[in-house]
Amino acid sequence: MAIQLSKDKIDEAINTIIEYGGDGIQRCVQCGACSSVCPGVQAGFPVLCRLLIKKLQDGLLEDIIEEQSSWGCQNCNRCTEVCPQGVRPQEVVIAFRRYQANELAFSTSTVSAQMQLHDIGHAVFTEAGELREGVGLPGKAPTSAYNEKAQEEIQAILDNSPMAELGLF
Amino acid sequence: MENYGLFLGCNIPFKAPDIEQSFRKALPALGIGLEDLEGASCCPAWGTAPSFDKPTWCAVSGRNITLAEDRGIDLVTGCNSCYGILSEAKHFMDAHPELKKKANELLAHAGREYKGTSEIYHVSQVLHEMVGPEKIKQNIKYDLEGLKVAVQPGCHQLWPSDAYKIKEDNPYEPTQLRELAEALGASAPHYSRLSSCCGMGGMRTADVEKSLGLFAEKMRSIIEELDPDIIVTTCSSCFLQFDMSQPILQERGLIPKSVPVFYYTQLLALAMGFDPKEVAAISKTPREDIIKEIQSEKRLVKEVA
Ligand code: SF4
Ligand code: SF4
């Protein structure tokens, strides 16, 4: 069955992607250069680069909201480097991911990373005092993890950001 | 001595502090002073703020950059993810005043303002450009002659090249890390998947099997084409993938052997004679034998103090 393209759906998809930072989407001519160098596509996440852009250009934004390929993107920007149209495909991919994230269509396993970023300023953290002292460093790294003022600053930024509205922290 | 603000990120201080120690030992001995950026946070990692809102990403990155701006110095990091994220945030803010304004509105809540006065460098660029292979050669105590190295520069110091202060002539055929390895006396030949992705990062979180599949292809290319003594990388994420996933591939019979892996400054610090218990102490893929080999009597370069 042929896909029925609807102008309203196309406009909504394109405008959403532009709003989330993927403003190059309209310049894509579907040449496929990006997909040919994409490690995500190579590893088996099919809806990245050219194909993701195609679906969005066809207005299939909501239809692919659960698509997991965007989360396999390495943000490596090989696609950005090769695109002859200056699309910055990685920006389109991550703009789509932002749409998904803001609709809470992402893995719940990432929530703890958002909470840790908010609470101590680190997405990845393990108490590493012994490990550090073992190699001759002070147990406490000079980062926000052990710095109350830094933590307050980070919270002030995140609490006033759109992320705060999602109830992640 | 030229001073840089050392941006640690998350992986290096909490998972691989021996890499941090190798920066702190090797760089000052080569004339690069390191100042701690007290209170620096996560870059923020791709899976966090950048996946939700661009201005929020730029504000958190921007806050980290202001720590260097406050001191009037440039920033150096050894984590490719941090390098990519901070460089891209800076690139976008400097090119788009309205984005910079939005980021600064968020930063104002933290009493800060991003100005754009500090540059972002990677440790490998500082070693390659500011120190240079010649000076490295003059400062090594143990010569790595006869050892073969497979290099892994990592995605986030190659692309997008427009965001980076120092670039390779051709990011698909990178040579800087090969030259840095050769400065230690080792050989560092090209191999077909040199610039391929190792599968770490978002991909590993999203689907570990797909990530391991990509990594296995890379490892087979390395072993079949080079059969190297050592793998060396300047990306802490790549380091973790090569270190923690080789035992898994070996157990599944997907690679015939494992290859010892080092972050470049660990190899450099060992060649300079620093204590392996400080600069190369933590790994899952065994590397004790090659460390002994590197710091053996026969490799001692007599004329260096
Ligand atoms: S940034 Fe993402 S979409 Fe682009 S080449 Fe890398 S993995 Fe593929
Ligand atoms: S390389 Fe650019 S123009 Fe070609 S398909 Fe990818 S995004 Fe579109």
XYZ file of C-alpha atoms and ligand atoms in Angstrom:
490
model
C 0.000 0.000 0.000
C 1.391 3.401 -0.947
C 2.046 5.817 1.888
C -0.489 8.646 1.885
C 1.455 11.857 2.355
C -0.432 14.555 4.193
C 0.761 18.149 3.951
C -0.221 18.854 7.548
C 1.720 15.858 8.837
C 4.756 16.798 6.733
C 4.706 20.390 7.973
C 4.311 19.239 11.555
C 7.223 16.791 11.274
C 9.560 19.270 9.590
C 8.681 22.076 11.994
C 9.149 19.820 15.031
C 12.603 18.741 13.846
C 13.607 22.335 13.087
C 12.366 23.444 16.492
C 14.510 20.768 18.180
C 17.644 21.854 16.292
C 17.673 19.897 13.022
C 17.146 22.816 10.655
C 19.166 21.225 7.824
C 16.435 18.639 7.191
C 14.924 20.566 4.292
C 18.196 20.475 2.353
C 18.451 16.663 2.236
C 18.349 15.233 -1.297
C 18.372 11.573 -0.157
C 21.767 10.774 -1.694
C 22.597 8.289 1.062
C 26.213 9.358 1.630
C 25.535 9.704 5.358
C 24.141 6.184 5.774
C 27.094 4.686 3.926
C 29.533 5.863 6.626
C 27.217 5.503 9.641
C 28.406 2.990 12.284
C 24.867 2.860 13.659
C 23.500 1.667 10.311
C 26.446 -0.714 9.997
C 25.714 -2.192 13.417
C 22.064 -2.776 12.541
C 20.118 0.323 13.619
C 18.376 0.921 10.277
C 16.397 4.135 10.795
C 19.280 6.600 10.981
C 20.640 9.231 8.608
C 19.007 8.972 5.155
C 16.111 6.677 6.084
C 15.191 8.578 9.256
C 15.233 11.835 7.291
C 13.077 10.254 4.564
C 10.462 9.160 7.061
C 10.416 12.610 8.617
C 10.195 14.302 5.213
C 7.190 12.060 4.565
C 5.558 13.301 7.759
C 5.829 10.020 9.671
C 6.943 11.704 12.901
C 4.471 10.160 15.352
C 4.419 6.859 13.486
C 8.055 6.222 14.380
C 8.042 7.651 17.897
C 9.035 4.273 19.397
C 11.838 3.676 16.861
C 14.999 2.812 18.808
C 17.561 3.501 16.057
C 18.030 7.115 17.157
C 19.331 5.864 20.524
C 21.975 3.787 18.738
C 23.417 6.959 17.203
C 26.996 7.519 18.380
C 26.815 11.232 17.625
C 30.072 10.605 15.814
C 29.278 13.085 13.016
C 30.777 11.042 10.205
C 27.471 11.865 8.485
C 27.959 15.603 9.090
C 31.409 15.447 7.553
C 30.300 13.746 4.313
C 26.905 15.301 3.631
C 27.190 17.274 0.359
C 24.133 19.356 1.281
C 25.296 20.654 4.661
C 22.341 18.975 6.381
C 24.277 17.981 9.525
C 22.303 14.707 9.646
C 23.451 14.017 13.212
C 21.579 17.181 14.218
C 18.435 15.808 12.578
C 18.884 12.468 14.351
C 19.358 14.105 17.727
C 16.505 16.538 17.075
C 14.270 13.495 16.518
C 15.682 12.006 19.717
C 14.793 15.244 21.543
C 11.241 14.923 20.228
C 11.140 11.330 21.508
C 12.699 12.260 24.854
C 10.249 15.105 25.385
C 7.386 12.673 24.697
C 9.096 10.321 27.201
C 9.635 7.725 24.452
C 13.016 6.610 25.711
C 14.418 3.836 27.835
C 13.661 4.290 31.533
C 17.197 3.062 32.243
C 18.501 6.512 31.334
C 16.460 8.262 34.047
C 19.087 7.553 36.708
C 21.731 9.325 34.578
C 19.507 12.432 34.407
C 18.991 12.311 38.182
C 22.710 11.964 38.853
C 23.498 14.833 36.506
C 21.024 16.973 38.447
C 22.132 15.883 41.926
C 25.927 15.774 41.658
C 26.674 16.990 38.144
C 27.837 13.618 36.799
C 25.906 11.296 34.496
C 28.384 8.535 35.329
C 29.502 8.245 38.926
C 30.878 5.632 41.241
C 32.498 6.295 44.602
C 36.110 5.803 43.527
C 38.051 6.942 46.607
C 39.992 3.718 47.042
C 40.712 3.327 43.343
C 42.030 6.897 43.180
C 44.146 6.629 46.323
C 45.531 3.356 44.995
C 47.117 5.207 42.086
C 48.376 8.050 44.277
C 45.606 10.600 43.722
C 43.440 12.326 46.348
C 40.324 10.201 46.997
C 38.043 13.084 46.066
C 38.334 14.319 42.483
C 38.170 18.133 42.164
C 34.791 17.980 40.397
C 31.186 18.902 41.146
C 30.754 15.489 42.820
C 32.336 16.911 45.978
C 31.517 20.602 45.551
C 28.244 21.936 46.957
C 28.414 25.306 45.228
C 28.947 23.607 41.863
C 25.981 21.326 42.516
C 23.771 24.312 43.329
C 24.807 25.984 40.066
C 24.016 22.896 37.996
C 20.664 22.491 39.712
C 19.863 26.156 39.080
C 20.482 25.603 35.355
C 18.546 22.329 35.082
C 15.634 23.384 37.315
C 15.000 26.334 35.006
C 15.338 24.295 31.811
C 12.627 22.487 29.796
C 14.032 19.216 31.205
C 12.591 20.120 34.606
C 9.048 19.979 33.179
C 9.419 16.270 32.411
C 9.670 15.340 36.086
C 12.947 13.499 35.643
C 14.479 15.036 38.759
C 55.289 26.590 31.115
C 51.939 26.964 29.352
C 49.013 26.219 31.665
C 45.755 24.524 30.700
C 42.607 23.842 32.729
C 42.298 20.059 33.077
C 38.736 18.943 32.380
C 38.305 15.430 33.799
C 34.752 14.443 32.836
C 33.267 11.323 34.485
C 34.979 8.178 33.113
C 38.562 9.172 33.831
C 38.323 10.312 37.491
C 35.867 7.599 38.580
C 36.667 4.568 36.411
C 40.216 5.001 35.154
C 42.060 7.346 37.533
C 45.365 5.846 36.404
C 44.747 7.705 33.121
C 44.260 10.931 35.119
C 47.493 10.216 36.973
C 49.322 9.672 33.662
C 48.238 13.199 32.568
C 49.407 14.670 35.854
C 52.804 12.952 35.618
C 53.640 13.135 31.916
C 52.310 16.519 30.788
C 54.087 18.812 33.304
C 57.336 16.907 32.647
C 56.932 17.975 29.016
C 56.272 21.636 29.841
C 52.454 21.570 29.971
C 51.090 22.878 33.286
C 47.692 21.573 34.452
C 45.296 23.554 36.648
C 42.289 21.836 38.220
C 38.933 23.250 37.140
C 37.332 23.005 40.589
C 33.647 22.112 40.424
C 33.620 20.992 36.779
C 30.762 18.619 35.998
C 29.793 16.124 33.315
C 30.283 17.592 29.813
C 27.093 16.748 29.701
C 27.090 13.298 28.073
C 25.136 12.799 24.820
C 22.489 10.679 26.558
C 21.627 13.463 29.021
C 20.894 17.164 28.357
C 21.926 17.090 24.644
C 19.203 14.469 24.028
C 16.539 16.746 25.537
C 17.239 20.393 24.763
C 20.020 22.154 22.888
C 20.177 25.367 24.982
C 20.289 23.290 28.201
C 23.198 21.257 26.788
C 24.966 24.491 25.834
C 24.381 25.958 29.294
C 25.853 22.948 31.131
C 28.807 22.793 28.705
C 29.040 26.570 28.858
C 29.279 26.487 32.656
C 32.255 24.116 32.408
C 33.927 26.366 29.855
C 33.433 29.435 32.111
C 35.591 27.716 34.754
C 38.519 28.027 32.327
C 37.420 31.484 31.174
C 37.473 32.697 34.799
C 41.147 31.719 34.968
C 42.000 33.135 31.561
C 43.273 29.792 30.285
C 42.316 27.232 27.643
C 40.780 23.915 28.548
C 42.222 20.463 27.867
C 40.437 17.138 28.177
C 41.417 13.527 27.603
C 37.878 12.241 27.086
C 36.711 12.267 23.470
C 33.054 12.529 24.434
C 33.785 15.596 26.571
C 35.973 17.012 23.809
C 33.244 16.552 21.200
C 30.421 17.862 23.387
C 32.298 20.921 24.684
C 33.736 21.773 21.245
C 30.367 21.449 19.533
C 28.579 23.481 22.200
C 31.197 26.203 21.804
C 31.018 25.972 17.991
C 27.223 26.362 17.983
C 27.120 29.125 20.625
C 29.867 31.140 18.923
C 28.148 30.803 15.519
C 24.575 31.433 16.685
C 24.074 34.477 18.942
C 20.451 33.525 19.713
C 21.569 30.102 21.025
C 24.316 31.723 23.093
C 21.713 34.137 24.487
C 19.378 31.283 25.479
C 22.247 29.370 27.109
C 23.314 32.507 28.964
C 19.763 33.048 30.247
C 20.015 29.616 31.889
C 23.563 30.295 33.058
C 22.392 33.535 34.703
C 20.465 31.367 37.207
C 23.877 30.003 38.227
C 25.436 33.483 38.280
C 27.580 32.753 35.247
C 28.047 33.990 31.689
C 29.630 32.163 28.763
C 31.843 34.528 26.800
C 33.696 32.300 24.348
C 37.230 33.308 25.320
C 38.716 29.876 26.127
C 39.603 27.274 23.499
C 38.933 23.544 23.868
C 41.833 21.161 23.274
C 42.268 17.414 23.446
C 45.274 16.030 25.351
C 46.479 14.366 22.150
C 46.397 17.694 20.256
C 48.364 19.424 22.987
C 50.948 16.634 22.829
C 51.057 16.649 19.045
C 50.953 20.409 18.404
C 52.271 22.176 21.504
C 54.831 19.608 22.665
C 55.527 17.818 19.379
C 56.910 14.353 18.582
C 60.539 15.613 18.658
C 60.363 16.793 22.258
C 58.584 13.594 23.266
C 61.366 11.572 21.646
C 63.963 13.522 23.632
C 62.213 12.877 26.944
C 61.673 9.131 26.899
C 63.649 6.830 29.134
C 62.604 3.539 27.542
C 62.563 3.095 23.771
C 59.656 1.108 22.287
C 61.619 0.063 19.193
C 60.431 -3.208 17.688
C 56.965 -2.968 19.250
C 53.974 -2.664 16.941
C 51.057 -0.471 17.933
C 47.492 -0.372 16.563
C 46.093 3.132 17.056
C 42.489 4.103 17.846
C 41.981 7.881 17.791
C 38.204 7.675 18.410
C 35.299 9.392 16.635
C 34.951 12.530 18.705
C 38.271 14.060 17.852
C 37.865 13.518 14.114
C 34.318 14.630 13.252
C 32.739 17.145 12.792
C 36.044 18.747 11.870
C 34.501 22.231 11.647
C 33.959 22.211 15.430
C 37.542 21.429 16.359
C 40.344 23.857 17.044
C 43.030 21.513 15.682
C 42.135 19.051 12.946
C 43.659 16.169 11.050
C 44.431 16.926 7.369
C 42.055 14.102 6.495
C 39.929 12.860 9.413
C 39.250 9.600 7.544
C 43.027 8.923 7.448
C 44.175 10.332 10.799
C 47.927 10.444 11.412
C 48.457 12.401 14.658
C 48.219 9.430 17.011
C 50.382 7.319 14.715
C 53.054 10.016 14.906
C 52.736 10.201 18.690
C 53.176 6.420 18.975
C 56.156 6.535 16.622
C 57.737 9.253 18.782
C 58.116 6.556 21.459
C 60.083 4.399 19.031
C 57.257 1.987 18.174
C 55.879 1.332 14.705
C 52.228 2.288 14.128
C 51.110 1.033 10.711
C 47.846 1.876 9.020
C 45.090 -0.756 9.052
C 41.826 -0.785 7.121
C 39.474 -0.056 10.032
C 41.709 2.518 11.737
C 39.035 5.220 11.766
C 36.097 2.845 12.410
C 33.888 3.190 15.460
C 34.568 0.828 18.401
C 30.877 0.596 19.340
C 31.119 2.253 22.775
C 28.804 5.117 23.700
C 25.073 5.397 23.087
C 25.146 2.281 20.967
C 26.452 0.128 23.821
C 23.732 1.452 26.134
C 21.032 0.950 23.474
C 22.041 -2.554 22.343
C 25.115 -4.242 23.767
C 25.103 -7.044 21.184
C 25.142 -4.656 18.234
C 27.939 -2.732 19.935
C 29.974 -5.906 20.474
C 29.365 -6.937 16.858
C 30.920 -3.719 15.595
C 33.778 -4.027 18.074
C 34.481 -7.643 17.032
C 34.849 -6.536 13.393
C 37.309 -3.877 14.421
C 39.298 -6.278 16.616
C 39.510 -8.881 13.852
C 40.823 -6.239 11.454
C 43.457 -5.251 14.011
C 44.588 -8.809 14.739
C 44.480 -10.129 11.155
C 46.139 -7.131 9.524
C 48.634 -6.018 12.182
C 48.875 -8.585 14.974
C 50.110 -5.725 17.186
C 51.799 -5.901 20.602
C 49.733 -2.997 21.919
C 46.552 -1.053 21.150
C 46.750 2.614 22.001
C 43.918 5.123 22.121
C 43.375 8.745 23.063
C 39.710 8.222 23.912
C 38.732 7.082 27.406
C 35.479 5.557 26.100
C 37.339 3.560 23.444
C 39.786 2.531 26.168
C 36.948 1.111 28.278
C 35.431 -0.745 25.293
C 38.775 -2.281 24.252
C 39.609 -3.150 27.845
C 36.321 -4.575 29.110
C 35.014 -6.159 25.895
C 38.078 -8.062 24.716
C 37.644 -10.699 27.469
C 33.994 -11.122 26.367
C 34.946 -11.623 22.692
C 37.676 -14.047 23.677
C 35.331 -16.054 25.850
C 32.900 -16.352 22.921
C 35.711 -17.453 20.615
C 35.266 -14.384 18.392
C 38.920 -13.290 18.609
C 41.909 -15.634 18.896
C 43.710 -13.561 21.551
C 43.547 -10.312 23.447
C 45.873 -7.358 22.882
C 47.022 -5.145 25.799
C 45.435 -1.689 25.575
C 46.676 1.649 26.892
C 45.517 5.222 26.814
C 48.315 7.058 24.974
C 49.553 9.035 27.976
C 49.861 5.783 29.937
C 52.217 4.419 27.316
C 54.018 7.759 27.234
C 54.353 7.851 31.040
C 55.683 4.280 31.067
C 58.209 5.183 28.367
C 59.188 8.216 30.468
C 59.867 5.893 33.398
C 56.903 6.627 35.684
C 55.625 3.979 38.088
C 53.135 1.558 36.453
C 51.347 1.260 39.839
C 50.369 4.902 39.401
C 50.016 5.442 35.644
C 48.863 2.040 34.326
C 47.372 0.091 37.231
C 43.776 -0.663 36.252
C 42.752 -3.003 33.441
C 40.655 -6.082 32.739
C 42.616 -7.118 29.648
C 45.994 -8.266 31.006
C 48.940 -5.974 30.320
C 51.516 -6.774 33.060
C 53.874 -8.612 30.697
C 54.058 -5.829 28.156
C 54.570 -3.252 30.936
C 57.579 -5.274 32.153
C 58.820 -5.520 28.590
C 58.487 -1.744 28.078
C 60.373 -0.869 31.259
C 63.087 -3.512 30.794
C 66.834 -2.793 31.127
C 67.503 -3.450 27.457
C 65.176 -0.622 26.399
C 66.790 1.975 28.654
C 67.897 4.983 26.648
C 71.129 5.783 28.453
C 71.559 9.441 27.533
C 68.201 10.542 29.026
C 68.267 11.414 32.726
S 26.349 10.716 14.149
Fe 24.865 9.064 14.380
S 23.755 9.115 12.467
Fe 25.655 10.239 12.079
S 27.124 8.749 11.312
Fe 27.391 8.822 13.522
S 26.070 7.176 14.330
Fe 25.402 7.617 12.220
S 24.296 12.856 3.013
Fe 23.041 14.685 3.376
S 21.835 14.957 1.514
Fe 22.674 12.877 1.440
S 21.033 11.605 2.355
Fe 22.431 12.158 4.021
S 21.534 14.017 4.901
Fe 20.582 13.727 2.882
